[in-house]
Amino acid sequence: WQLGENLMSGQEVVEYGDVLELNRFDGLPYSSRYYTLLKERMDLPVWKAKCDFMDKLANRQFIIVSGTARTGRSSQIPQWCAEFCLAVQYQNGMVVCTQVHRQHTVDLALRVADEMDVNIGHEVGYSIPLETCCSGDTVLRYCTDDMLLREMMSDPMLEHYGVIVIDQAHERTVGTDVLLGLLKDITLQRPELRVVLLTATHPGPKLLGHYKNVPLIQLEGVCSAEVVYTGTSHKDYFCSALRLVLEIHHSQEEGDIVVFLATTQEIDLARDILLREEANIPTHLGELLPISVHPGLGGTLPMPGEEEGRCRRVFLTSSPNEDLFWAVHMLNFVIDAGVQKRNVYNPRIRANSVAIQPISRIQAESRKQLVGPTGKSFCLYPEDTPLPSETRPHILESDITSTVLFLKRMDIGGLGRCDFIDRPDPEGLMQALEELDYLAALDDDGNLSEIGIIMSEFPLEPQMAKTLLASCEFDCVNEVVTIAAMLTAPSCFLVPSRELRLEASQCHLKFQHPEGDHFTLINIYKPQCIQPWCQDYFLSLSALQTADAIRSELTDILRRIELPVSMPSFGSKGNTLNIKRALLAGFFMQVARDVDSSGNYFMLTHKHVAQIHPFSAYGTKTPKLGLPEWVLFHQYSFSEDNCIRTVSHISPEEFIQMAPQYFFFNLPPSESKDILQNILDNGAEHYKAKKLQKSPSLESIPEVTASCVIQ
């Protein structure tokens, strides 16, 4: 009956005499495509190491395999691990393989399901934020590292898995480092568990030293491409990269191009320039198609087997997207600027500083290996440029408040400690613990409080999770969950070409709310929005769809833990006040005051002065039109433009009411703190009388309708 069902589905069956070979994973006969792909797989460099790998997997708990994306490590090794688990009838569990990028996770799962001749979502599946494609039959699952960490909150020992594959371990993301630290403890309690680490190049001494006597399998890479060092200075790499793209296209040499730049702004600008230049290219040279591939967002990358003989594609990307291009068979040129943008968190001012830094030698080598022996790799820096040997761990440069909250949750689950390869910065750790204490997420002993346990259930930053919990108390969940979703999703505002920016600003003005940007986001949010509507108002359809999915997930979590979800009441005076109270319950550490009535906002926590970002509803106003004196902000960008973003008006009385008393007393001395102390000591009436002309109170603002004007 299985054979008949397979034939009815249109699959071809390969027979060898009277023997019909069956797929061990689903019991169905193999299709002819399986054997076609098997031939391609056996030509990959990783296949030479299969016997050695399977032997070490059977006898050792930890294995490290190093090899570039072109060796086939990410697609083949997890399949062999699935065969290993199948051989023991999954007694110890199934296989999970973590990835850094969402797009890469999905692409790999689709490719591997095709190679194993099974259906995606059945024997092979994937899990990324807001999307899960798995079933009870899944034996091999690809997922992002943060998804596996969230799974550990309900399964601390990862008992569902027999083999855990950590791919792209060289990226040293926060999620990967936390997994590597926790797995060292888990393997002591689960001797049957196998852990496989996959890296792009030879692992550094820290990674090798972290796991004592761990076997290393070094894969042979593809033959190196011709490498050309142009010796361009770091200041000129952008123009040099675009000139090279046009020179390659005019040379009529075949193949696609990938260009590694430093920032998202450079990617978008390069795309606009190449689109303009393409109009002047002679038709006999063919079409030049620039494609933006932003880090963390993936892009429209082709799967293997796509039709060839089309226009030349130019993939514009930045670090750390090196592994995304394993599927582009026609890639023949790499242009590498040799620099990357890094966000370095400063715990003293609770803000990121942006630094342009050289890439590591591991990244440089990975980029060179993307093209075959007939290709060319152009390095836009001198050959003797000193590059760091390894990628600097993100845990040393990131806000680790969410990580500390997660580890406190793991402590409840029985994992005593996380053995980090590189321990977090002590100052950053103390700031994270202090912030969790202010948010009432910790008890007097430093363990998670009941509020902290509930906060850890939400896939949100701790401050936003606390805001969502406070909204249950203030009966404004429906509105706050929308704000949380819109701020967690990518920005919904499109930045069009220069000639359309004024029109876009006018369209965005129609959504503005008098109380500030948080309320404007509620105005914009529209379930089941459609592309024409988004185009008309210069809004991103994908961002709004992501926000809708996040909102549904957050609402489901609220209902699962039996927290109340209020009915919509947006627009009433009481609802507006309650939303502000809920926001202040989580973001009381992000309050600023206009100290000179000219838009210079003094931040209470660290005494820095910044301006409101121009994209804010208040950013387009001049001081004469009346800027709010006291504001709550969502984000502070320190080194880029020294601006506060997503700003809403609050009153000092609301701040005093919602901020923890010991946080207020710990604020550094300032005129703004003295004003607040005076209100505490003498009441608000005197202060209100003095400021009535400058800053309208909540009562003086007319009520707005519950729905957006254009709706």
Short mmCIF file of C-alpha atoms in Angstrom, two decimals, residues 489-494 526-535 538-549:
data_model
loop_
_atom_site.label_atom_id
_atom_site.label_comp_id
_atom_site.label_asym_id
_atom_site.label_seq_id
_atom_site.Cartn_x
_atom_site.Cartn_y
_atom_site.Cartn_z
CA ALA A 489 8.89 44.12 15.13
CA PRO A 490 11.08 45.99 12.61
CA SER A 491 10.16 49.62 12.05
CA CYS A 492 6.95 49.99 10.05
CA PHE A 493 7.99 53.34 8.56
CA LEU A 494 9.45 53.16 5.06
CA LYS A 526 -4.17 47.46 11.59
CA PRO A 527 -4.80 43.68 11.58
CA GLN A 528 -4.88 42.08 8.15
CA CYS A 529 -3.48 45.15 6.43
CA ILE A 530 -3.05 44.96 2.67
CA GLN A 531 -0.23 45.99 0.36
CA PRO A 532 -2.01 48.88 -1.46
CA TRP A 533 -2.91 50.50 1.89
CA CYS A 534 0.70 50.20 3.07
CA GLN A 535 2.04 51.62 -0.19
CA PHE A 538 4.60 54.49 3.04
CA LEU A 539 4.39 51.69 5.59
CA SER A 540 6.11 48.29 5.53
CA LEU A 541 3.66 45.44 5.00
CA SER A 542 6.14 42.81 6.25
CA ALA A 543 6.82 44.79 9.45
CA LEU A 544 3.09 45.15 10.18
CA GLN A 545 2.52 41.46 9.50
CA THR A 546 5.36 40.62 11.87
CA ALA A 547 3.83 42.90 14.51
CA ASP A 548 0.48 41.16 14.06
CA ALA A 549 2.12 37.74 14.55
#
